[in-house]
Amino acid sequence: MEIFVCLDVNQAQVRFLRQIAGNDVIHIAGDCSKVVRPPPEFISCQIALGNPPFPWLKSADKLRWIQLESTGFNEYAPLADLANEPNPILTNLAGFFAEPVAETCLAGILALYRGMHKVVSLKETRTWRGDRLRSCIRTLAGARVVLFGYGAINRRLHELLQPFGCEVAVFRRDWKPVSLDRELGRADIVVCACPETPDTRRAFDRRRLGELMSGALFVNVGRGSLVDEEALADALVQGTIGGALLDVTEREPLPKCSRLWDCNNVILSQHSGGGSVDEIDRKLQVFANNLQRYRQGKALVGQVDFRKGY
Amino acid sequence: MEIFVCLDVNQAQVRFLRQIAGNDVIHIAGDCSKVVRPPPEFISCQIALGNPPFPWLKSADKLRWIQLESTGFNEYAPLADLANEPNPILTNLAGFFAEPVAETCLAGILALYRGMHKVVSLKETRTWRGDRLRSCIRTLAGARVVLFGYGAINRRLHELLQPFGCEVAVFRRDWKPVSLDRELGRADIVVCACPETPDTRRAFDRRRLGELMSGALFVNVGRGSLVDEEALADALVQGTIGGALLDVTEREPLPKCSRLWDCNNVILSQHSGGGSVDEIDRKLQVFANNLQRYRQGKALVGQVDFRKGY
């Protein structure tokens, strides 16, 4: 059996991969996101770890299983239409990013509420504003929070919010537009943490963003496509909402011309939300567990359901 | 009876103060911190709200009660030596700042752990670092935290940390240097939130800062005098510790020449930690309650004990 790894790994991680591969052949290719044509080692492999460029899959008829290194898998949706028989199994990292992303959500919310973004900017010019900062900052205790999506990330965020005594309204898959609009009109904070599906795409259009109160924070750690980015930039520039933490945007890297770069009270966390120093080690651990299950013929953890979209 | 208010208040707050004063005379002077000589209205007052400059007190023999607008009262320690008879009662705002300061602590810790300070700086130059940020950020879950001081602020922070499953070591008034040193050697985060007393002054001297691990965060929301600032700057510049959130410094405003302005991984929150949009309203509420008690001859809430120093 041959295993192909398209992940940037260090020497210790290479040793770990070789160890779990045992007698199987393992090819460690590093980051392949910019590589147009599949290398021969990919064409001959049965298992891939990482996110190989989708066009590669057309020539990989031996491929039986892809362990993605992401939660999102939209680019692999056309997999079912490929001629490959049998279709390779696709597993993702559902739940894997709950802790880091929920922590980034709370970090961004508290940063905006407690003025951390302001003092970071002031520090660059050695400017002391002191007491004059105090009346512009807020406390999170008792805030009204709307959680849009209730997967692993928002469930974890909900736990982290418990000691603040927030009033939390949860919108799951079966969300009703009328109820959402009603809650948005009284929300201090809205956190979007869900995949893109036909139901969630542009859920936050211009009309719905208009429901938000003038001081409200908009947080998006789901997908850039959940929100009308032009309407969001308008709301931020005009101050009809209070601020935003955006981990995701429609285009990444965010184009230099985007107005979001200029908006005060916006934190752009540059899709780092899922990151942590031990991220790769933890990913390799997930793969190791699934590889063992694969060899034993057991069902793999995190198998993607294309019909549901998550 | 005459009441003197040295607090910056808005029109609605002036109305509130006049209402609670009832038939008593109320003088609303605004911020007096830079005024050298006491105005005649201060010399004739029985009650002061706010922090009047200490030298004023020498000429205020009618003063019976000062409601401070701070928790700290060190500058009033020589009050007992004044000739005034009887000595005015001093009440402070013990516990008042627990929520905002604890939230600023967590905001700063999460900002440093999740790289919020980095993305705020990157935004100013429209620089996208994206994935390269991920391996430099950490999660707070399971971190080892030392709480130095266990008054209202650190007790509240302890509650906010609960969902993160941190391993928390608490050091109260009766702290033992040996135990503190031992815990510091394994701590990811140290949070100082205590008043300055002979026991806590320079508790974090050069030797003790040297006990910290290379990635450790040092948080000070107590008093600048708790730490040897030169030694702290050395540790931050040389990277022998991981970062710091400093709400307080020995001199405020922090002098332009301080090396702390230049240190990466330092957030200077400029003594804004206790602030919030409703800060003045909440202070007036505390005063209103105490004024009622004063009129009824009841013990006042928050009476300062100079011997204990808090």
Coordinates of C-alpha atoms in Angstrom, one line a residue:
Chain A
M1 CA 0.0 0.0 0.0
E2 CA 1.2 3.5 -0.7
I3 CA 0.4 6.6 1.3
F4 CA 0.8 10.1 0.0
V5 CA 1.1 13.1 2.4
C6 CA 0.6 16.6 1.3
L7 CA 1.2 18.4 4.6
D8 CA 4.1 20.6 5.7
V9 CA 5.7 18.4 8.4
N10 CA 8.9 18.7 10.5
Q11 CA 11.6 16.0 11.0
A12 CA 9.9 14.6 14.1
Q13 CA 6.6 14.4 12.3
V14 CA 8.2 12.7 9.4
R15 CA 9.6 10.1 11.8
F16 CA 6.1 9.6 13.3
L17 CA 4.6 9.2 9.9
R18 CA 7.2 6.6 8.9
Q19 CA 6.6 4.8 12.1
I20 CA 2.8 4.5 11.6
A21 CA 3.3 3.6 7.9
G22 CA 5.2 0.5 9.0
N23 CA 5.8 -1.7 6.0
D24 CA 3.7 0.5 3.7
V25 CA 5.4 3.0 1.4
I26 CA 4.9 6.6 2.4
H27 CA 5.6 9.6 0.2
I28 CA 5.9 12.9 2.0
A29 CA 5.4 15.8 -0.5
G30 CA 4.8 18.8 1.8
D31 CA 2.4 21.6 0.7
C32 CA 1.1 20.8 -2.8
S33 CA -1.6 23.5 -3.0
K34 CA 0.2 25.3 -5.9
V35 CA 1.3 22.2 -7.8
V36 CA -0.7 21.8 -11.0
R37 CA 0.1 18.3 -12.1
P38 CA -0.1 15.3 -9.8
P39 CA 3.3 13.6 -9.1
P40 CA 3.5 9.9 -10.0
E41 CA 3.6 9.0 -6.3
F42 CA 0.1 10.4 -6.0
I43 CA -1.2 8.6 -9.0
S44 CA -0.1 5.3 -7.5
C45 CA -1.2 5.9 -3.9
Q46 CA -4.2 4.3 -2.2
I47 CA -4.4 6.8 0.7
A48 CA -3.8 10.5 0.8
L49 CA -3.4 12.7 3.8
G50 CA -3.9 16.4 3.4
N51 CA -5.9 18.4 0.8
P52 CA -4.6 17.4 -2.6
P53 CA -5.7 19.8 -5.4
F54 CA -9.0 18.5 -6.7
P55 CA -8.0 18.2 -10.4
W56 CA -5.3 15.6 -9.3
L57 CA -8.1 13.2 -8.4
K58 CA -9.1 12.5 -12.0
S59 CA -5.9 10.6 -12.6
A60 CA -5.8 8.8 -9.2
D61 CA -7.8 5.6 -9.9
K62 CA -6.1 3.7 -7.1
L63 CA -7.0 6.2 -4.4
R64 CA -9.4 4.6 -1.8
W65 CA -9.3 7.2 1.0
I66 CA -8.5 10.9 1.5
Q67 CA -8.0 12.1 5.0
L68 CA -8.5 15.9 4.7
E69 CA -6.7 18.3 7.0
S70 CA -9.7 20.6 7.1
T71 CA -13.3 20.6 8.2
G72 CA -14.4 22.2 4.9
F73 CA -14.6 19.9 1.8
N74 CA -16.7 22.0 -0.6
E75 CA -14.0 21.8 -3.3
Y76 CA -14.3 17.9 -3.3
A77 CA -18.1 18.0 -3.8
P78 CA -17.7 16.9 -7.5
L79 CA -15.9 13.8 -6.3
A80 CA -19.1 11.7 -6.7
D81 CA -19.2 12.7 -10.4
L82 CA -15.7 11.3 -11.1
A83 CA -15.4 8.1 -13.1
N84 CA -13.2 6.5 -10.4
E85 CA -14.7 3.3 -9.3
P86 CA -15.1 2.8 -6.4
N87 CA -15.2 6.4 -5.3
P88 CA -12.6 7.2 -2.7
I89 CA -13.8 7.7 0.9
L90 CA -13.4 11.3 2.1
T91 CA -12.9 12.0 5.8
N92 CA -12.6 15.5 7.3
L93 CA -11.7 16.9 10.6
A94 CA -15.2 17.7 11.9
G95 CA -14.9 19.0 15.5
F96 CA -11.1 19.2 15.4
F97 CA -11.1 23.0 15.3
A98 CA -13.7 23.6 18.0
E99 CA -11.4 24.6 20.8
P100 CA -9.0 26.9 18.9
V101 CA -11.8 28.6 16.8
A102 CA -14.1 29.0 19.9
E103 CA -11.1 30.6 21.7
T104 CA -10.5 32.9 18.7
C105 CA -14.1 33.9 18.8
L106 CA -14.0 34.8 22.5
A107 CA -10.6 36.5 22.1
G108 CA -11.9 38.7 19.3
I109 CA -15.2 39.5 21.1
L110 CA -13.3 40.4 24.3
A111 CA -10.7 42.3 22.4
L112 CA -13.4 44.5 20.8
Y113 CA -15.3 44.9 24.1
R114 CA -12.2 45.7 26.2
G115 CA -10.5 47.8 23.6
M116 CA -7.4 45.6 23.0
H117 CA -7.4 46.5 19.3
K118 CA -7.2 50.2 20.3
V119 CA -4.3 49.8 22.8
V120 CA -2.3 47.7 20.3
S121 CA -2.6 50.5 17.7
L122 CA -1.8 53.2 20.3
K123 CA 1.3 51.3 21.3
E124 CA 2.8 51.6 17.8
T125 CA 3.0 55.3 18.2
R126 CA 3.7 55.3 21.9
T127 CA 0.5 57.1 22.5
W128 CA -1.0 57.1 26.0
R129 CA -4.8 57.7 26.1
G130 CA -5.3 56.2 29.6
D131 CA -8.6 57.2 31.3
R132 CA -10.1 58.4 28.0
L133 CA -10.2 54.8 26.9
R134 CA -12.5 53.8 29.8
S135 CA -15.8 55.1 28.6
C136 CA -15.5 53.5 25.2
I137 CA -15.2 49.9 26.4
R138 CA -17.8 47.5 27.5
T139 CA -18.2 44.4 29.6
L140 CA -19.4 41.1 28.2
A141 CA -21.3 40.0 31.3
G142 CA -25.0 39.7 30.6
A143 CA -24.7 40.4 26.8
R144 CA -27.2 39.0 24.4
V145 CA -25.6 36.5 22.0
V146 CA -27.0 34.8 18.9
L147 CA -25.2 31.6 17.9
F148 CA -25.9 31.0 14.2
G149 CA -25.0 27.3 13.7
Y150 CA -24.6 25.0 16.6
G151 CA -21.9 22.6 15.6
A152 CA -18.8 21.8 17.6
I153 CA -17.5 25.4 17.5
N154 CA -20.5 27.3 18.7
R155 CA -21.3 24.6 21.3
R156 CA -17.8 25.1 22.7
L157 CA -18.2 28.9 22.6
H158 CA -21.4 28.5 24.4
E159 CA -19.5 26.7 27.2
L160 CA -16.8 29.4 27.3
L161 CA -19.6 32.1 27.6
Q162 CA -21.3 30.4 30.6
P163 CA -19.5 32.3 33.4
F164 CA -20.4 35.6 31.7
G165 CA -24.1 35.0 32.2
C166 CA -24.9 35.9 28.6
E167 CA -28.4 35.5 27.3
V168 CA -27.8 33.0 24.4
A169 CA -30.2 32.3 21.5
V170 CA -29.2 29.2 19.4
F171 CA -30.1 28.7 15.7
R172 CA -29.6 25.1 14.5
R173 CA -30.1 23.6 11.0
D174 CA -33.8 24.1 11.3
W175 CA -33.6 27.8 11.9
K176 CA -36.6 30.0 11.1
P177 CA -35.9 33.3 9.4
V178 CA -38.6 35.1 11.4
S179 CA -37.2 34.0 14.8
L180 CA -33.6 34.9 13.7
D181 CA -34.7 38.4 12.6
R182 CA -36.4 38.9 16.0
E183 CA -33.4 37.9 18.0
L184 CA -31.0 39.9 15.8
G185 CA -32.9 43.0 16.6
R186 CA -31.9 42.7 20.3
A187 CA -28.5 41.0 20.0
D188 CA -25.3 42.5 21.2
I189 CA -23.2 39.8 19.4
V190 CA -23.9 37.4 16.5
V191 CA -21.6 34.5 15.9
C192 CA -21.8 32.6 12.6
A193 CA -20.1 29.2 12.8
C194 CA -21.6 26.9 10.2
P195 CA -20.8 25.4 6.8
E196 CA -22.0 26.9 3.6
T197 CA -25.2 25.1 2.5
P198 CA -28.0 26.4 0.3
D199 CA -29.8 27.4 3.5
T200 CA -26.9 29.4 5.0
R201 CA -25.4 31.0 1.9
R202 CA -25.9 34.8 2.2
A203 CA -28.1 34.2 5.2
F204 CA -26.7 37.6 6.3
D205 CA -27.7 39.6 3.4
R206 CA -28.1 43.4 3.4
R207 CA -31.6 43.3 4.7
R208 CA -30.8 41.0 7.6
L209 CA -27.6 42.9 8.6
G210 CA -30.0 45.9 8.8
E211 CA -31.8 44.2 11.7
L212 CA -28.7 44.5 13.9
M213 CA -28.5 47.2 16.7
S214 CA -26.0 50.0 16.2
G215 CA -23.5 48.6 18.8
A216 CA -23.8 45.0 17.7
L217 CA -20.7 42.8 17.0
F218 CA -20.8 40.5 14.0
V219 CA -18.5 37.5 14.2
N220 CA -17.9 35.1 11.3
V221 CA -15.7 32.0 11.7
G222 CA -17.8 29.9 9.3
R223 CA -17.5 30.7 5.7
G224 CA -17.1 34.1 3.9
S225 CA -20.1 33.2 1.7
L226 CA -22.5 33.4 4.7
V227 CA -22.6 37.1 4.5
D228 CA -22.9 39.8 1.9
E229 CA -19.5 41.3 2.3
E230 CA -20.3 44.6 0.6
A231 CA -23.3 45.2 2.8
L232 CA -21.2 44.3 5.9
A233 CA -18.5 46.7 4.9
D234 CA -21.2 49.4 4.4
A235 CA -22.6 48.7 7.9
L236 CA -19.1 48.9 9.4
V237 CA -18.0 52.0 7.6
Q238 CA -21.3 53.8 8.3
G239 CA -21.3 52.6 11.9
T240 CA -24.7 51.0 11.7
I241 CA -23.1 48.1 13.6
G242 CA -20.5 48.3 16.3
G243 CA -17.7 46.0 15.0
A244 CA -16.7 42.6 13.6
L245 CA -14.4 39.7 14.0
L246 CA -13.9 38.0 10.7
D247 CA -11.8 34.9 10.5
V248 CA -13.1 34.1 7.0
T249 CA -13.8 36.3 4.0
E250 CA -15.1 35.6 0.5
R251 CA -11.7 35.9 -1.0
E252 CA -8.5 34.9 0.9
P253 CA -6.0 36.4 1.0
L254 CA -8.4 39.4 1.4
P255 CA -7.7 41.7 -1.6
K256 CA -5.7 44.8 -0.9
C257 CA -8.6 46.9 -2.2
S258 CA -11.2 45.5 0.3
R259 CA -12.7 48.2 2.5
L260 CA -12.6 45.8 5.5
W261 CA -8.9 46.6 5.9
D262 CA -9.8 50.2 6.7
C263 CA -12.7 49.7 9.0
N264 CA -12.1 50.6 12.6
N265 CA -13.5 48.1 15.1
V266 CA -12.8 45.2 12.8
I267 CA -10.4 42.4 13.6
L268 CA -9.3 40.3 10.6
S269 CA -7.9 37.1 12.0
Q270 CA -6.9 35.9 8.6
H271 CA -8.3 32.3 8.8
S272 CA -5.9 31.6 11.7
G273 CA -8.8 30.7 14.0
G274 CA -8.2 26.9 13.8
G275 CA -4.5 27.2 14.4
S276 CA -2.3 26.2 17.4
V277 CA 1.3 25.3 17.9
D278 CA 0.3 21.6 18.2
E279 CA -2.1 21.7 15.2
I280 CA 0.0 19.4 12.9
D281 CA 0.8 16.9 15.7
R282 CA -2.9 16.6 16.5
K283 CA -3.8 16.1 12.8
L284 CA -1.3 13.3 12.5
Q285 CA -2.8 11.7 15.6
V286 CA -6.3 11.8 13.9
F287 CA -4.8 10.2 10.8
A288 CA -2.9 7.5 12.8
N289 CA -6.2 6.5 14.5
N290 CA -8.1 6.4 11.3
L291 CA -5.3 4.5 9.5
Q292 CA -5.5 1.8 12.2
R293 CA -9.3 1.6 11.7
Y294 CA -8.7 1.4 7.9
R295 CA -6.4 -1.5 8.2
Q296 CA -8.8 -3.2 10.5
G297 CA -11.7 -2.6 8.0
K298 CA -13.6 -0.5 10.5
A299 CA -15.7 2.6 9.6
L300 CA -13.5 5.7 9.5
V301 CA -14.1 8.6 11.8
G302 CA -15.3 11.9 10.1
Q303 CA -16.7 10.4 6.9
V304 CA -18.2 13.2 4.8
D305 CA -21.8 13.2 3.9
F306 CA -22.1 15.2 0.6
R307 CA -25.9 15.3 0.7
K308 CA -25.9 17.1 4.1
G309 CA -23.0 19.3 3.2
Y310 CA -21.1 18.7 6.5
Chain B
M1 CA -24.8 69.8 54.7
E2 CA -22.5 70.4 51.7
I3 CA -21.4 67.7 49.2
F4 CA -18.4 68.3 46.9
V5 CA -18.1 66.2 43.7
C6 CA -14.8 65.9 41.9
L7 CA -15.9 63.6 39.1
D8 CA -16.5 64.3 35.4
V9 CA -20.3 63.8 35.0
N10 CA -22.7 64.4 32.2
Q11 CA -26.0 66.3 32.4
A12 CA -28.1 63.3 33.3
Q13 CA -25.6 62.4 36.0
V14 CA -25.8 66.0 37.4
R15 CA -29.5 65.6 37.6
F16 CA -29.2 62.3 39.4
L17 CA -26.7 63.9 41.9
R18 CA -29.0 66.9 42.6
Q19 CA -31.9 64.5 43.1
I20 CA -30.1 62.4 45.7
A21 CA -28.7 65.5 47.4
G22 CA -32.2 66.6 48.1
N23 CA -32.1 69.7 50.4
D24 CA -28.3 69.4 50.8
V25 CA -26.0 71.8 48.9
I26 CA -24.1 70.0 46.1
H27 CA -21.0 71.4 44.3
I28 CA -20.1 69.7 41.1
A29 CA -16.5 70.6 40.2
G30 CA -15.6 67.9 37.6
D31 CA -12.0 66.5 37.4
C32 CA -9.8 68.3 40.0
S33 CA -6.7 66.2 39.7
K34 CA -4.6 69.1 38.3
V35 CA -6.0 71.8 40.6
V36 CA -3.4 72.9 43.2
R37 CA -5.5 74.8 45.7
P38 CA -8.8 73.7 47.1
P39 CA -11.8 75.8 46.1
P40 CA -13.8 77.4 49.0
E41 CA -16.7 74.9 48.3
F42 CA -14.3 72.0 49.2
I43 CA -13.1 73.7 52.4
S44 CA -16.7 74.0 53.6
C45 CA -18.0 70.6 52.6
Q46 CA -18.7 67.6 54.9
I47 CA -18.8 65.0 52.1
A48 CA -16.6 64.6 49.1
L49 CA -17.2 62.2 46.2
G50 CA -14.2 61.4 43.9
N51 CA -10.5 61.6 44.6
P52 CA -9.6 65.1 45.8
P53 CA -5.9 65.9 45.7
F54 CA -4.4 64.9 49.1
P55 CA -2.9 68.3 50.0
W56 CA -6.4 69.8 49.9
L57 CA -7.4 67.8 52.9
K58 CA -5.2 69.9 55.2
S59 CA -7.6 72.8 55.0
A60 CA -10.8 70.8 55.0
D61 CA -11.6 70.6 58.7
K62 CA -15.4 70.1 58.2
L63 CA -14.9 67.0 56.0
R64 CA -16.4 63.9 57.6
W65 CA -16.5 61.4 54.7
I66 CA -14.7 60.9 51.4
Q67 CA -16.2 58.4 48.9
L68 CA -13.3 57.6 46.6
E69 CA -13.9 56.6 43.0
S70 CA -11.1 54.1 43.1
T71 CA -10.1 50.9 44.9
G72 CA -6.6 52.2 45.6
F73 CA -6.1 54.7 48.4
N74 CA -2.4 54.7 49.0
E75 CA -2.1 58.5 48.5
Y76 CA -4.5 59.0 51.4
A77 CA -2.5 56.9 53.8
P78 CA -1.1 60.0 55.6
L79 CA -4.7 61.0 56.4
A80 CA -4.4 59.6 60.0
D81 CA -1.5 62.0 60.6
L82 CA -3.5 65.1 59.7
A83 CA -4.6 67.3 62.6
N84 CA -8.2 67.2 61.5
E85 CA -10.4 66.0 64.3
P86 CA -12.3 63.8 63.9
N87 CA -10.5 62.2 60.9
P88 CA -12.8 61.9 57.9
I89 CA -14.0 58.4 57.1
L90 CA -12.6 57.1 53.8
T91 CA -14.6 54.6 51.7
N92 CA -13.3 53.0 48.5
L93 CA -14.7 50.9 45.7
A94 CA -13.5 47.5 46.8
G95 CA -14.8 44.9 44.4
F96 CA -16.3 47.4 42.1
F97 CA -13.8 46.8 39.3
A98 CA -13.8 43.0 39.5
E99 CA -15.9 42.3 36.4
P100 CA -14.2 44.8 34.0
V101 CA -10.7 44.1 35.2
A102 CA -11.2 40.3 35.1
E103 CA -12.6 40.6 31.6
T104 CA -9.6 42.8 30.6
C105 CA -7.3 40.1 32.0
L106 CA -8.9 37.3 30.0
A107 CA -9.1 39.6 26.9
G108 CA -5.4 40.2 27.1
I109 CA -4.5 36.6 27.7
L110 CA -6.6 35.4 24.9
A111 CA -5.4 38.2 22.6
L112 CA -1.8 37.1 23.2
Y113 CA -2.6 33.4 23.0
R114 CA -4.7 33.7 19.8
G115 CA -2.5 36.3 18.1
M116 CA -5.1 39.2 18.1
H117 CA -2.3 41.7 18.7
K118 CA -0.5 40.5 15.6
V119 CA -3.5 40.6 13.3
V120 CA -4.3 44.1 14.5
S121 CA -0.8 45.3 13.6
L122 CA -0.9 43.4 10.2
K123 CA -4.2 45.1 9.4
E124 CA -2.6 48.5 9.5
T125 CA -0.4 47.7 6.6
R126 CA -3.0 45.5 4.8
T127 CA -0.6 42.5 5.2
W128 CA -2.0 39.0 4.9
R129 CA 0.0 36.4 6.7
G130 CA -2.8 33.8 6.8
D131 CA -1.7 30.2 7.5
R132 CA 1.7 31.3 8.7
L133 CA 0.0 32.7 11.8
R134 CA -1.4 29.4 12.8
S135 CA 1.8 27.7 14.2
C136 CA 2.6 30.8 16.4
I137 CA -0.7 30.8 18.4
R138 CA -1.8 28.7 21.4
T139 CA -5.0 27.5 23.1
L140 CA -5.7 28.4 26.7
A141 CA -7.4 25.1 27.4
G142 CA -5.6 23.3 30.2
A143 CA -3.0 26.0 30.8
R144 CA -1.4 26.3 34.2
V145 CA -2.3 29.6 35.8
V146 CA -0.9 31.3 39.0
L147 CA -3.3 33.8 40.6
F148 CA -1.2 36.1 42.8
G149 CA -3.7 37.9 45.0
Y150 CA -7.2 36.5 45.5
G151 CA -9.4 39.5 45.9
A152 CA -12.5 40.2 43.9
I153 CA -10.6 40.5 40.6
N154 CA -8.8 37.2 40.6
R155 CA -11.8 35.4 42.1
R156 CA -13.8 36.6 39.2
L157 CA -11.1 35.7 36.7
H158 CA -11.0 32.2 38.3
E159 CA -14.7 31.9 37.5
L160 CA -14.1 33.0 33.9
L161 CA -11.3 30.5 33.5
Q162 CA -13.5 27.5 34.7
P163 CA -14.6 26.3 31.2
F164 CA -11.0 26.3 30.0
G165 CA -10.1 23.6 32.5
C166 CA -7.0 25.4 33.6
E167 CA -4.9 24.2 36.4
V168 CA -5.0 27.1 38.8
A169 CA -2.8 27.8 41.8
V170 CA -4.0 30.6 44.1
F171 CA -1.7 32.7 46.4
R172 CA -3.6 34.7 49.1
R173 CA -2.3 37.1 51.7
D174 CA -0.4 34.3 53.5
W175 CA 1.6 33.3 50.4
K176 CA 4.8 31.5 50.9
P177 CA 7.8 32.5 48.7
V178 CA 8.9 28.9 48.3
S179 CA 5.6 27.7 47.1
L180 CA 5.2 30.6 44.7
D181 CA 8.6 30.0 43.2
R182 CA 7.8 26.3 42.7
E183 CA 4.5 27.1 40.9
L184 CA 6.1 29.9 38.8
G185 CA 8.5 27.4 37.4
R186 CA 5.7 25.5 35.7
A187 CA 3.2 28.3 35.1
D188 CA 2.0 29.2 31.6
I189 CA 0.4 32.4 33.0
V190 CA 0.8 34.5 36.1
V191 CA -1.8 37.1 37.0
C192 CA -1.0 39.7 39.7
A193 CA -4.1 41.4 41.0
C194 CA -3.4 42.7 44.5
P195 CA -2.7 46.0 46.3
E196 CA 0.7 47.2 47.1
T197 CA 1.7 46.3 50.7
P198 CA 5.1 45.7 52.2
D199 CA 4.6 42.0 51.4
T200 CA 3.7 42.5 47.7
R201 CA 6.0 45.4 46.8
R202 CA 8.5 44.1 44.2
A203 CA 7.3 40.6 44.9
F204 CA 8.2 40.0 41.2
D205 CA 11.9 41.1 41.4
R206 CA 14.5 40.0 38.9
R207 CA 15.2 36.7 40.6
R208 CA 11.6 35.7 40.8
L209 CA 10.9 36.7 37.1
G210 CA 13.8 34.4 36.3
E211 CA 11.8 31.5 37.6
L212 CA 9.2 31.8 34.8
M213 CA 9.3 29.5 31.8
S214 CA 10.3 30.9 28.4
G215 CA 6.7 30.9 27.0
A216 CA 5.0 32.3 30.1
L217 CA 2.7 35.3 30.1
F218 CA 3.0 37.9 32.9
V219 CA -0.2 39.8 33.7
N220 CA -0.3 42.8 36.0
V221 CA -3.6 44.5 36.8
G222 CA -2.6 45.3 40.4
R223 CA 0.0 47.9 41.0
G224 CA 3.1 48.8 38.9
S225 CA 5.2 48.5 42.1
L226 CA 4.6 44.8 42.4
V227 CA 7.2 44.1 39.7
D228 CA 10.7 45.3 38.9
E229 CA 9.9 47.0 35.6
E230 CA 13.5 47.0 34.4
A231 CA 13.9 43.3 35.0
L232 CA 10.5 42.7 33.3
A233 CA 11.5 44.7 30.2
D234 CA 14.8 42.7 30.1
A235 CA 12.9 39.4 30.2
L236 CA 10.5 40.6 27.4
V237 CA 13.2 42.0 25.2
Q238 CA 15.4 38.9 25.6
G239 CA 12.5 36.6 25.2
T240 CA 13.1 34.8 28.5
I241 CA 9.3 35.1 29.0
G242 CA 6.6 34.9 26.3
G243 CA 4.6 38.1 26.7
A244 CA 2.8 40.4 29.1
L245 CA -0.4 42.2 29.6
L246 CA 0.2 45.3 31.7
D247 CA -2.7 47.4 32.8
V248 CA -0.5 49.2 35.4
T249 CA 3.0 50.5 35.3
E250 CA 5.2 52.3 37.9
R251 CA 4.7 55.6 36.1
E252 CA 1.5 56.5 34.3
P253 CA 1.4 57.8 31.6
L254 CA 4.1 55.4 30.7
P255 CA 7.2 57.5 29.8
K256 CA 7.9 57.7 26.1
C257 CA 11.4 56.3 26.7
S258 CA 10.1 53.1 28.4
R259 CA 11.3 50.0 26.6
L260 CA 7.9 48.4 27.2
W261 CA 6.5 50.4 24.2
D262 CA 8.8 48.5 21.9
C263 CA 8.4 44.9 23.2
N264 CA 6.6 42.6 21.0
N265 CA 4.0 40.4 22.7
V266 CA 3.2 43.1 25.2
I267 CA -0.2 44.6 25.5
L268 CA -0.3 47.9 27.4
S269 CA -4.0 48.5 28.4
Q270 CA -3.1 51.9 29.9
H271 CA -5.0 51.5 33.2
S272 CA -8.3 51.1 31.3
G273 CA -9.0 47.7 32.8
G274 CA -11.6 49.0 35.3
G275 CA -13.4 51.0 32.6
S276 CA -16.8 50.5 31.0
V277 CA -19.4 52.7 29.4
D278 CA -21.5 52.6 32.6
E279 CA -18.6 53.2 35.0
I280 CA -19.7 56.6 36.2
D281 CA -23.4 55.6 36.5
R282 CA -22.4 52.6 38.6
K283 CA -20.1 54.8 40.8
L284 CA -22.9 57.3 41.4
Q285 CA -25.1 54.3 42.4
V286 CA -22.6 53.2 45.1
F287 CA -22.4 56.8 46.4
A288 CA -26.2 57.1 46.5
N289 CA -26.4 53.9 48.6
N290 CA -23.7 55.0 51.0
L291 CA -25.2 58.5 51.3
Q292 CA -28.4 57.0 52.4
R293 CA -26.5 54.9 55.0
Y294 CA -24.6 58.0 56.1
R295 CA -27.8 59.9 56.7
Q296 CA -29.2 57.0 58.7
G297 CA -26.1 56.8 60.8
K298 CA -25.3 53.3 59.5
A299 CA -21.8 51.9 58.8
L300 CA -20.6 52.8 55.3
V301 CA -19.8 50.2 52.7
G302 CA -16.2 50.0 51.7
Q303 CA -14.6 51.6 54.7
V304 CA -10.8 51.6 54.3
D305 CA -8.6 49.8 56.9
F306 CA -5.2 51.6 56.7
R307 CA -3.5 49.0 58.8
K308 CA -4.3 46.2 56.4
G309 CA -3.6 48.3 53.3
Y310 CA -6.8 47.3 51.5

